[in-house]
Amino acid sequence: MIDLHTHTWRCGHARGTASDYVLAAAGQGISTIAITDHLPLPASVLTTDPAAAQYAMPESDLAAYVAEVIEARELAARAGGPEVLLGIEADLFPGNEGYVRDLLSRYPFDVVLGSVHFVDGWAFDDPDRRGEYASWDVRELWERYFGDLITAAVSGLADVIGHADLVKKFGYVPEGDLTDLYKGAADAFAHSGVAVEVNTAGLRKPCAELYPSMPFLKNLHAAGVPITIGSDAHCPAEVGFAYAEARAALTEVGYRSALVFHGRQAEEVPL
Ligand code: ZN
Ligand code: FE
Ligand code: FE
Ligand code: ZN
């Protein structure tokens, strides 16, 4: 089993070093773990919204983060496993592409998760900013979010789209049929060549289900979009969280394999 989404102490809102995560992965019988802490945010965001500094490591820490993961990888290799991938979770929103592209070009990342955590500068997944949902029509919000998600996939910056229906986190879900949104995103992901992760963190949140939902996952499978699996752990104890549920969902939908990445090249592994 694999865990391709984990965060370390460096982002400021998670606990544990890269090596702590590797030990936890070994304990869970995970064969490949990617450390994917949050890519720094651009100055344009941090100056208009200083509180956003709590979402990611400062840019000055990125080199030390990379060194920490590579050291953990070497330690794990000497200890007989697990395999450790150098990953990162990049915030993709319109206008941030150049900044992300520049940072990504500086280090030998194995895997890049592309995530949409901001709509119009609003960090809609932050519990402290939940009040802002009241100022949106929920369907309009979902349409905006899915539009930005497609833009993120088409940018070509990411290998994997993170928690693809994160907008449901607090349970704000539009009434009625969502097939058009799911199918539109699935087709765009397929054309862009990105994978999607099955992210178990949703089970720990008010929405209380996997990201993506079963209807969305069915559309992704129908469109031929490959998957990875991730816990989005923010502490080592969350590594491999709720994998029985993830496996059951994937089997039900018809997935038989997942992807891992080396130097940003995909490789299929059996589930
Ligand atoms: Zn985080
Ligand atoms: Fe995220
Ligand atoms: Fe994450
Ligand atoms: Zn995340």
PDB file of C-alpha atoms and ligand atoms in Angstrom:
ATOM      1  CA  MET A   1       0.000   0.000   0.000  1.00  0.00           C
ATOM      2  CA  ILE A   2       1.086   3.583  -0.652  1.00  0.00           C
ATOM      3  CA  ASP A   3       0.564   6.939   1.055  1.00  0.00           C
ATOM      4  CA  LEU A   4       1.242   9.806  -1.304  1.00  0.00           C
ATOM      5  CA  HIS A   5       0.028  12.738   0.822  1.00  0.00           C
ATOM      6  CA  THR A   6       1.634  13.695   4.167  1.00  0.00           C
ATOM      7  CA  HIS A   7       2.626  16.939   5.927  1.00  0.00           C
ATOM      8  CA  THR A   8       5.449  17.703   8.359  1.00  0.00           C
ATOM      9  CA  TRP A   9       6.130  20.222  11.128  1.00  0.00           C
ATOM     10  CA  ARG A  10       7.528  22.631   8.558  1.00  0.00           C
ATOM     11  CA  CYS A  11       4.162  23.917   7.340  1.00  0.00           C
ATOM     12  CA  GLY A  12       3.451  25.201  10.862  1.00  0.00           C
ATOM     13  CA  HIS A  13       0.136  23.345  11.331  1.00  0.00           C
ATOM     14  CA  ALA A  14       1.309  19.696  11.280  1.00  0.00           C
ATOM     15  CA  ARG A  15       3.492  17.630  13.612  1.00  0.00           C
ATOM     16  CA  GLY A  16       6.391  15.246  12.992  1.00  0.00           C
ATOM     17  CA  THR A  17       9.581  15.208  10.950  1.00  0.00           C
ATOM     18  CA  ALA A  18       9.950  13.433   7.634  1.00  0.00           C
ATOM     19  CA  SER A  19      11.681  10.569   9.458  1.00  0.00           C
ATOM     20  CA  ASP A  20       8.805  10.319  11.953  1.00  0.00           C
ATOM     21  CA  TYR A  21       6.464   9.795   8.991  1.00  0.00           C
ATOM     22  CA  VAL A  22       8.714   7.185   7.458  1.00  0.00           C
ATOM     23  CA  LEU A  23       8.751   5.243  10.743  1.00  0.00           C
ATOM     24  CA  ALA A  24       4.957   5.464  10.931  1.00  0.00           C
ATOM     25  CA  ALA A  25       4.697   4.222   7.338  1.00  0.00           C
ATOM     26  CA  ALA A  26       6.940   1.272   8.154  1.00  0.00           C
ATOM     27  CA  GLY A  27       4.685   0.480  11.107  1.00  0.00           C
ATOM     28  CA  GLN A  28       1.610   0.545   8.852  1.00  0.00           C
ATOM     29  CA  GLY A  29       3.174  -1.755   6.264  1.00  0.00           C
ATOM     30  CA  ILE A  30       3.249   1.018   3.670  1.00  0.00           C
ATOM     31  CA  SER A  31       5.746   0.338   0.900  1.00  0.00           C
ATOM     32  CA  THR A  32       5.925   3.839  -0.606  1.00  0.00           C
ATOM     33  CA  ILE A  33       5.355   7.125   1.207  1.00  0.00           C
ATOM     34  CA  ALA A  34       5.551  10.577  -0.331  1.00  0.00           C
ATOM     35  CA  ILE A  35       6.264  13.524   1.946  1.00  0.00           C
ATOM     36  CA  THR A  36       4.189  16.310   0.374  1.00  0.00           C
ATOM     37  CA  ASP A  37       4.308  19.366   2.575  1.00  0.00           C
ATOM     38  CA  HIS A  38       2.706  22.608   1.435  1.00  0.00           C
ATOM     39  CA  LEU A  39       4.714  24.566  -1.143  1.00  0.00           C
ATOM     40  CA  PRO A  40       5.388  28.149   0.076  1.00  0.00           C
ATOM     41  CA  LEU A  41       2.817  30.772  -0.864  1.00  0.00           C
ATOM     42  CA  PRO A  42       3.763  33.794  -2.963  1.00  0.00           C
ATOM     43  CA  ALA A  43       4.399  37.217  -1.413  1.00  0.00           C
ATOM     44  CA  SER A  44       1.300  38.517  -3.214  1.00  0.00           C
ATOM     45  CA  VAL A  45      -0.868  36.318  -0.982  1.00  0.00           C
ATOM     46  CA  LEU A  46       1.104  36.855   2.227  1.00  0.00           C
ATOM     47  CA  THR A  47       1.066  40.640   1.984  1.00  0.00           C
ATOM     48  CA  THR A  48      -2.677  40.909   1.353  1.00  0.00           C
ATOM     49  CA  ASP A  49      -3.482  38.126   3.869  1.00  0.00           C
ATOM     50  CA  PRO A  50      -0.728  37.773   6.505  1.00  0.00           C
ATOM     51  CA  ALA A  51      -2.660  35.016   8.330  1.00  0.00           C
ATOM     52  CA  ALA A  52      -2.102  32.807   5.265  1.00  0.00           C
ATOM     53  CA  ALA A  53       1.436  32.284   6.586  1.00  0.00           C
ATOM     54  CA  GLN A  54      -0.021  29.478   8.742  1.00  0.00           C
ATOM     55  CA  TYR A  55      -0.850  27.423   5.622  1.00  0.00           C
ATOM     56  CA  ALA A  56       2.671  26.730   4.335  1.00  0.00           C
ATOM     57  CA  MET A  57       6.366  26.846   5.143  1.00  0.00           C
ATOM     58  CA  PRO A  58       8.148  30.115   4.355  1.00  0.00           C
ATOM     59  CA  GLU A  59      10.012  30.176   1.058  1.00  0.00           C
ATOM     60  CA  SER A  60      13.304  30.347   2.965  1.00  0.00           C
ATOM     61  CA  ASP A  61      12.584  26.846   4.376  1.00  0.00           C
ATOM     62  CA  LEU A  62      12.079  25.031   1.092  1.00  0.00           C
ATOM     63  CA  ALA A  63      15.714  23.992   0.620  1.00  0.00           C
ATOM     64  CA  ALA A  64      15.887  22.632   4.189  1.00  0.00           C
ATOM     65  CA  TYR A  65      12.614  20.746   3.634  1.00  0.00           C
ATOM     66  CA  VAL A  66      14.003  19.064   0.541  1.00  0.00           C
ATOM     67  CA  ALA A  67      17.201  18.150   2.422  1.00  0.00           C
ATOM     68  CA  GLU A  68      15.152  16.707   5.308  1.00  0.00           C
ATOM     69  CA  VAL A  69      13.128  14.467   2.993  1.00  0.00           C
ATOM     70  CA  ILE A  70      16.195  13.280   1.107  1.00  0.00           C
ATOM     71  CA  GLU A  71      17.903  12.446   4.408  1.00  0.00           C
ATOM     72  CA  ALA A  72      14.826  10.496   5.534  1.00  0.00           C
ATOM     73  CA  ARG A  73      14.860   8.639   2.221  1.00  0.00           C
ATOM     74  CA  GLU A  74      18.487   7.636   2.713  1.00  0.00           C
ATOM     75  CA  LEU A  75      17.870   6.497   6.280  1.00  0.00           C
ATOM     76  CA  ALA A  76      14.891   4.422   5.134  1.00  0.00           C
ATOM     77  CA  ALA A  77      16.878   2.886   2.287  1.00  0.00           C
ATOM     78  CA  ARG A  78      19.540   1.748   4.760  1.00  0.00           C
ATOM     79  CA  ALA A  79      16.836   0.366   7.073  1.00  0.00           C
ATOM     80  CA  GLY A  80      15.201  -1.657   4.283  1.00  0.00           C
ATOM     81  CA  GLY A  81      12.256   0.596   3.533  1.00  0.00           C
ATOM     82  CA  PRO A  82       9.786   2.061   2.949  1.00  0.00           C
ATOM     83  CA  GLU A  83      10.520   3.888  -0.270  1.00  0.00           C
ATOM     84  CA  VAL A  84      10.379   7.669   0.309  1.00  0.00           C
ATOM     85  CA  LEU A  85       9.323  10.079  -2.430  1.00  0.00           C
ATOM     86  CA  LEU A  86      10.180  13.778  -2.440  1.00  0.00           C
ATOM     87  CA  GLY A  87       6.817  15.409  -2.914  1.00  0.00           C
ATOM     88  CA  ILE A  88       5.125  18.751  -2.493  1.00  0.00           C
ATOM     89  CA  GLU A  89       1.520  20.004  -2.392  1.00  0.00           C
ATOM     90  CA  ALA A  90       1.282  23.156  -4.502  1.00  0.00           C
ATOM     91  CA  ASP A  91      -1.524  25.689  -4.224  1.00  0.00           C
ATOM     92  CA  LEU A  92      -2.880  26.187  -7.709  1.00  0.00           C
ATOM     93  CA  PHE A  93      -5.090  29.202  -8.281  1.00  0.00           C
ATOM     94  CA  PRO A  94      -5.305  31.536 -11.249  1.00  0.00           C
ATOM     95  CA  GLY A  95      -2.231  33.772 -11.297  1.00  0.00           C
ATOM     96  CA  ASN A  96      -0.005  31.513  -9.161  1.00  0.00           C
ATOM     97  CA  GLU A  97       1.270  29.324 -11.990  1.00  0.00           C
ATOM     98  CA  GLY A  98       4.500  31.214 -12.654  1.00  0.00           C
ATOM     99  CA  TYR A  99       5.509  31.249  -8.994  1.00  0.00           C
ATOM    100  CA  VAL A 100       4.797  27.530  -8.626  1.00  0.00           C
ATOM    101  CA  ARG A 101       6.620  26.660 -11.841  1.00  0.00           C
ATOM    102  CA  ASP A 102       9.707  28.542 -10.674  1.00  0.00           C
ATOM    103  CA  LEU A 103       9.837  26.856  -7.243  1.00  0.00           C
ATOM    104  CA  LEU A 104       9.208  23.406  -8.727  1.00  0.00           C
ATOM    105  CA  SER A 105      12.072  23.852 -11.176  1.00  0.00           C
ATOM    106  CA  ARG A 106      14.603  24.255  -8.369  1.00  0.00           C
ATOM    107  CA  TYR A 107      14.372  20.787  -6.765  1.00  0.00           C
ATOM    108  CA  PRO A 108      14.184  17.167  -7.953  1.00  0.00           C
ATOM    109  CA  PHE A 109      10.618  16.444  -6.879  1.00  0.00           C
ATOM    110  CA  ASP A 110       9.239  12.979  -7.462  1.00  0.00           C
ATOM    111  CA  VAL A 111       5.601  13.989  -7.257  1.00  0.00           C
ATOM    112  CA  VAL A 112       3.641  17.244  -7.223  1.00  0.00           C
ATOM    113  CA  LEU A 113       0.116  17.397  -5.825  1.00  0.00           C
ATOM    114  CA  GLY A 114      -1.877  20.296  -7.234  1.00  0.00           C
ATOM    115  CA  SER A 115      -4.542  21.515  -4.838  1.00  0.00           C
ATOM    116  CA  VAL A 116      -7.134  24.262  -4.879  1.00  0.00           C
ATOM    117  CA  HIS A 117      -7.489  25.671  -1.333  1.00  0.00           C
ATOM    118  CA  PHE A 118      -8.372  29.240  -2.378  1.00  0.00           C
ATOM    119  CA  VAL A 119     -11.283  30.659  -4.329  1.00  0.00           C
ATOM    120  CA  ASP A 120     -10.948  34.397  -4.973  1.00  0.00           C
ATOM    121  CA  GLY A 121      -8.271  34.509  -2.268  1.00  0.00           C
ATOM    122  CA  TRP A 122     -10.552  32.881   0.317  1.00  0.00           C
ATOM    123  CA  ALA A 123      -9.085  29.820   2.058  1.00  0.00           C
ATOM    124  CA  PHE A 124     -12.416  28.018   2.007  1.00  0.00           C
ATOM    125  CA  ASP A 125     -11.108  24.916   3.820  1.00  0.00           C
ATOM    126  CA  ASP A 126      -9.941  26.853   6.909  1.00  0.00           C
ATOM    127  CA  PRO A 127     -12.401  26.234   9.795  1.00  0.00           C
ATOM    128  CA  ASP A 128     -11.699  29.780  11.027  1.00  0.00           C
ATOM    129  CA  ARG A 129     -12.964  31.185   7.709  1.00  0.00           C
ATOM    130  CA  ARG A 130     -16.050  29.054   7.468  1.00  0.00           C
ATOM    131  CA  GLY A 131     -18.330  32.073   7.955  1.00  0.00           C
ATOM    132  CA  GLU A 132     -17.728  33.117   4.372  1.00  0.00           C
ATOM    133  CA  TYR A 133     -19.836  30.248   3.009  1.00  0.00           C
ATOM    134  CA  ALA A 134     -22.863  32.329   4.028  1.00  0.00           C
ATOM    135  CA  SER A 135     -22.000  34.923   1.374  1.00  0.00           C
ATOM    136  CA  TRP A 136     -22.017  32.376  -1.475  1.00  0.00           C
ATOM    137  CA  ASP A 137     -24.679  30.584  -3.408  1.00  0.00           C
ATOM    138  CA  VAL A 138     -23.421  27.028  -2.896  1.00  0.00           C
ATOM    139  CA  ARG A 139     -23.879  25.949  -6.509  1.00  0.00           C
ATOM    140  CA  GLU A 140     -22.059  29.049  -7.768  1.00  0.00           C
ATOM    141  CA  LEU A 141     -19.234  28.304  -5.343  1.00  0.00           C
ATOM    142  CA  TRP A 142     -18.983  24.725  -6.592  1.00  0.00           C
ATOM    143  CA  GLU A 143     -19.000  25.869 -10.211  1.00  0.00           C
ATOM    144  CA  ARG A 144     -16.219  28.358  -9.475  1.00  0.00           C
ATOM    145  CA  TYR A 145     -14.234  25.744  -7.553  1.00  0.00           C
ATOM    146  CA  PHE A 146     -14.543  23.105 -10.281  1.00  0.00           C
ATOM    147  CA  GLY A 147     -13.614  25.695 -12.889  1.00  0.00           C
ATOM    148  CA  ASP A 148     -10.434  26.529 -10.970  1.00  0.00           C
ATOM    149  CA  LEU A 149      -9.755  22.821 -10.486  1.00  0.00           C
ATOM    150  CA  ILE A 150      -9.873  22.252 -14.241  1.00  0.00           C
ATOM    151  CA  THR A 151      -7.573  25.242 -14.766  1.00  0.00           C
ATOM    152  CA  ALA A 152      -5.190  23.682 -12.238  1.00  0.00           C
ATOM    153  CA  ALA A 153      -5.179  20.353 -14.081  1.00  0.00           C
ATOM    154  CA  VAL A 154      -4.704  21.980 -17.485  1.00  0.00           C
ATOM    155  CA  SER A 155      -1.730  24.019 -16.177  1.00  0.00           C
ATOM    156  CA  GLY A 156       0.386  20.877 -16.396  1.00  0.00           C
ATOM    157  CA  LEU A 157       2.116  21.772 -13.114  1.00  0.00           C
ATOM    158  CA  ALA A 158       0.761  18.868 -11.094  1.00  0.00           C
ATOM    159  CA  ASP A 159       1.008  15.101 -11.402  1.00  0.00           C
ATOM    160  CA  VAL A 160      -1.937  14.495  -9.088  1.00  0.00           C
ATOM    161  CA  ILE A 161      -4.960  16.621  -8.222  1.00  0.00           C
ATOM    162  CA  GLY A 162      -5.306  16.759  -4.426  1.00  0.00           C
ATOM    163  CA  HIS A 163      -8.609  16.174  -2.579  1.00  0.00           C
ATOM    164  CA  ALA A 164     -10.560  16.879  -5.753  1.00  0.00           C
ATOM    165  CA  ASP A 165     -13.871  17.814  -4.112  1.00  0.00           C
ATOM    166  CA  LEU A 166     -12.448  19.645  -1.077  1.00  0.00           C
ATOM    167  CA  VAL A 167     -15.209  22.248  -1.457  1.00  0.00           C
ATOM    168  CA  LYS A 168     -17.582  19.800   0.279  1.00  0.00           C
ATOM    169  CA  LYS A 169     -15.434  19.747   3.444  1.00  0.00           C
ATOM    170  CA  PHE A 170     -17.929  21.471   5.761  1.00  0.00           C
ATOM    171  CA  GLY A 171     -20.972  19.871   4.176  1.00  0.00           C
ATOM    172  CA  TYR A 172     -21.994  22.722   1.865  1.00  0.00           C
ATOM    173  CA  VAL A 173     -23.193  20.668  -1.093  1.00  0.00           C
ATOM    174  CA  PRO A 174     -25.557  21.999  -3.786  1.00  0.00           C
ATOM    175  CA  GLU A 175     -29.022  20.506  -4.156  1.00  0.00           C
ATOM    176  CA  GLY A 176     -29.665  18.454  -7.250  1.00  0.00           C
ATOM    177  CA  ASP A 177     -27.582  16.594  -9.774  1.00  0.00           C
ATOM    178  CA  LEU A 178     -23.812  17.166  -9.758  1.00  0.00           C
ATOM    179  CA  THR A 179     -22.992  14.845 -12.652  1.00  0.00           C
ATOM    180  CA  ASP A 180     -22.111  17.706 -15.023  1.00  0.00           C
ATOM    181  CA  LEU A 181     -19.487  19.031 -12.608  1.00  0.00           C
ATOM    182  CA  TYR A 182     -17.995  15.582 -11.969  1.00  0.00           C
ATOM    183  CA  LYS A 183     -17.993  14.533 -15.602  1.00  0.00           C
ATOM    184  CA  GLY A 184     -16.558  17.853 -16.775  1.00  0.00           C
ATOM    185  CA  ALA A 185     -13.702  17.621 -14.287  1.00  0.00           C
ATOM    186  CA  ALA A 186     -13.076  13.938 -15.034  1.00  0.00           C
ATOM    187  CA  ASP A 187     -12.852  14.579 -18.782  1.00  0.00           C
ATOM    188  CA  ALA A 188     -10.511  17.543 -18.244  1.00  0.00           C
ATOM    189  CA  PHE A 189      -8.270  15.480 -15.950  1.00  0.00           C
ATOM    190  CA  ALA A 190      -8.141  12.674 -18.503  1.00  0.00           C
ATOM    191  CA  HIS A 191      -7.165  15.081 -21.293  1.00  0.00           C
ATOM    192  CA  SER A 192      -4.573  16.791 -19.077  1.00  0.00           C
ATOM    193  CA  GLY A 193      -2.973  13.510 -18.065  1.00  0.00           C
ATOM    194  CA  VAL A 194      -3.258  14.123 -14.318  1.00  0.00           C
ATOM    195  CA  ALA A 195      -4.095  11.502 -11.724  1.00  0.00           C
ATOM    196  CA  VAL A 196      -6.463  12.061  -8.812  1.00  0.00           C
ATOM    197  CA  GLU A 197      -5.842  10.955  -5.259  1.00  0.00           C
ATOM    198  CA  VAL A 198      -8.258   9.077  -3.082  1.00  0.00           C
ATOM    199  CA  ASN A 199      -7.722  11.147   0.061  1.00  0.00           C
ATOM    200  CA  THR A 200      -8.979   9.699   3.335  1.00  0.00           C
ATOM    201  CA  ALA A 201      -8.831  12.996   5.279  1.00  0.00           C
ATOM    202  CA  GLY A 202     -12.426  13.736   4.290  1.00  0.00           C
ATOM    203  CA  LEU A 203     -13.479  10.968   6.665  1.00  0.00           C
ATOM    204  CA  ARG A 204     -12.000  13.037   9.531  1.00  0.00           C
ATOM    205  CA  LYS A 205     -13.931  16.196   8.509  1.00  0.00           C
ATOM    206  CA  PRO A 206     -17.579  17.295   8.764  1.00  0.00           C
ATOM    207  CA  CYS A 207     -18.326  15.924   5.248  1.00  0.00           C
ATOM    208  CA  ALA A 208     -17.401  12.462   6.643  1.00  0.00           C
ATOM    209  CA  GLU A 209     -16.571  10.854   3.301  1.00  0.00           C
ATOM    210  CA  LEU A 210     -13.600  10.245   1.043  1.00  0.00           C
ATOM    211  CA  TYR A 211     -12.342  12.885  -1.356  1.00  0.00           C
ATOM    212  CA  PRO A 212     -13.564  12.329  -4.024  1.00  0.00           C
ATOM    213  CA  SER A 213     -17.126  11.154  -3.352  1.00  0.00           C
ATOM    214  CA  MET A 214     -18.270   7.851  -4.849  1.00  0.00           C
ATOM    215  CA  PRO A 215     -20.257   9.502  -7.691  1.00  0.00           C
ATOM    216  CA  PHE A 216     -17.202  11.599  -8.597  1.00  0.00           C
ATOM    217  CA  LEU A 217     -14.883   8.583  -8.355  1.00  0.00           C
ATOM    218  CA  LYS A 218     -17.158   6.644 -10.717  1.00  0.00           C
ATOM    219  CA  ASN A 219     -16.915   9.461 -13.265  1.00  0.00           C
ATOM    220  CA  LEU A 220     -13.131   9.532 -12.884  1.00  0.00           C
ATOM    221  CA  HIS A 221     -12.905   5.799 -13.476  1.00  0.00           C
ATOM    222  CA  ALA A 222     -15.200   6.003 -16.491  1.00  0.00           C
ATOM    223  CA  ALA A 223     -12.982   8.735 -17.976  1.00  0.00           C
ATOM    224  CA  GLY A 224      -9.852   6.638 -17.432  1.00  0.00           C
ATOM    225  CA  VAL A 225      -8.242   8.897 -14.830  1.00  0.00           C
ATOM    226  CA  PRO A 226      -5.624   7.008 -12.760  1.00  0.00           C
ATOM    227  CA  ILE A 227      -5.475   7.310  -8.993  1.00  0.00           C
ATOM    228  CA  THR A 228      -3.086   7.521  -6.060  1.00  0.00           C
ATOM    229  CA  ILE A 229      -3.962   7.093  -2.379  1.00  0.00           C
ATOM    230  CA  GLY A 230      -3.128   9.508   0.427  1.00  0.00           C
ATOM    231  CA  SER A 231      -4.010  10.087   4.062  1.00  0.00           C
ATOM    232  CA  ASP A 232      -3.220  13.838   4.038  1.00  0.00           C
ATOM    233  CA  ALA A 233      -1.721  13.071   7.452  1.00  0.00           C
ATOM    234  CA  HIS A 234      -0.894  16.122   9.546  1.00  0.00           C
ATOM    235  CA  CYS A 235       0.650  13.933  12.268  1.00  0.00           C
ATOM    236  CA  PRO A 236       2.468  10.593  11.953  1.00  0.00           C
ATOM    237  CA  ALA A 237      -0.391   8.661  13.596  1.00  0.00           C
ATOM    238  CA  GLU A 238      -2.612   9.550  10.612  1.00  0.00           C
ATOM    239  CA  VAL A 239      -0.390   7.766   8.062  1.00  0.00           C
ATOM    240  CA  GLY A 240      -2.465   5.110   6.311  1.00  0.00           C
ATOM    241  CA  PHE A 241      -5.649   6.423   7.946  1.00  0.00           C
ATOM    242  CA  ALA A 242      -8.878   4.614   6.925  1.00  0.00           C
ATOM    243  CA  TYR A 243      -7.273   2.609   4.155  1.00  0.00           C
ATOM    244  CA  ALA A 244      -9.853  -0.152   4.423  1.00  0.00           C
ATOM    245  CA  GLU A 245     -12.486   2.384   3.320  1.00  0.00           C
ATOM    246  CA  ALA A 246     -10.288   3.681   0.504  1.00  0.00           C
ATOM    247  CA  ARG A 247      -9.599   0.191  -0.758  1.00  0.00           C
ATOM    248  CA  ALA A 248     -13.277  -0.779  -0.606  1.00  0.00           C
ATOM    249  CA  ALA A 249     -14.282   2.332  -2.569  1.00  0.00           C
ATOM    250  CA  LEU A 250     -11.642   1.730  -5.229  1.00  0.00           C
ATOM    251  CA  THR A 251     -12.573  -1.924  -5.615  1.00  0.00           C
ATOM    252  CA  GLU A 252     -16.261  -1.083  -5.865  1.00  0.00           C
ATOM    253  CA  VAL A 253     -15.612   1.444  -8.619  1.00  0.00           C
ATOM    254  CA  GLY A 254     -13.333  -0.930 -10.503  1.00  0.00           C
ATOM    255  CA  TYR A 255      -9.801   0.358  -9.938  1.00  0.00           C
ATOM    256  CA  ARG A 256      -7.148  -2.371  -9.848  1.00  0.00           C
ATOM    257  CA  SER A 257      -3.978  -0.273  -9.675  1.00  0.00           C
ATOM    258  CA  ALA A 258      -2.595   3.011  -8.408  1.00  0.00           C
ATOM    259  CA  LEU A 259       0.261   5.249  -9.512  1.00  0.00           C
ATOM    260  CA  VAL A 260       3.502   6.141  -7.780  1.00  0.00           C
ATOM    261  CA  PHE A 261       5.954   8.664  -9.211  1.00  0.00           C
ATOM    262  CA  HIS A 262       9.730   8.781  -9.524  1.00  0.00           C
ATOM    263  CA  GLY A 263      11.197  12.007 -10.864  1.00  0.00           C
ATOM    264  CA  ARG A 264       7.639  12.881 -11.899  1.00  0.00           C
ATOM    265  CA  GLN A 265       7.311   9.761 -14.066  1.00  0.00           C
ATOM    266  CA  ALA A 266       4.288   7.622 -13.256  1.00  0.00           C
ATOM    267  CA  GLU A 267       4.585   3.941 -12.492  1.00  0.00           C
ATOM    268  CA  GLU A 268       1.619   1.616 -11.962  1.00  0.00           C
ATOM    269  CA  VAL A 269       1.446  -0.521  -8.819  1.00  0.00           C
ATOM    270  CA  PRO A 270      -1.265  -3.070  -7.982  1.00  0.00           C
ATOM    271  CA  LEU A 271      -3.756  -2.083  -5.303  1.00  0.00           C
TER     272      LEU A 271
HETATM  273 ZN    ZN B   1      -2.023  21.258   5.699  1.00  0.00          ZN
HETATM  274 FE    FE B   2      -4.584  20.321   0.685  1.00  0.00          FE
HETATM  275 FE    FE B   3      -2.367  18.160   2.266  1.00  0.00          FE
HETATM  276 ZN    ZN B   4      -4.265  18.628   1.836  1.00  0.00          ZN
END
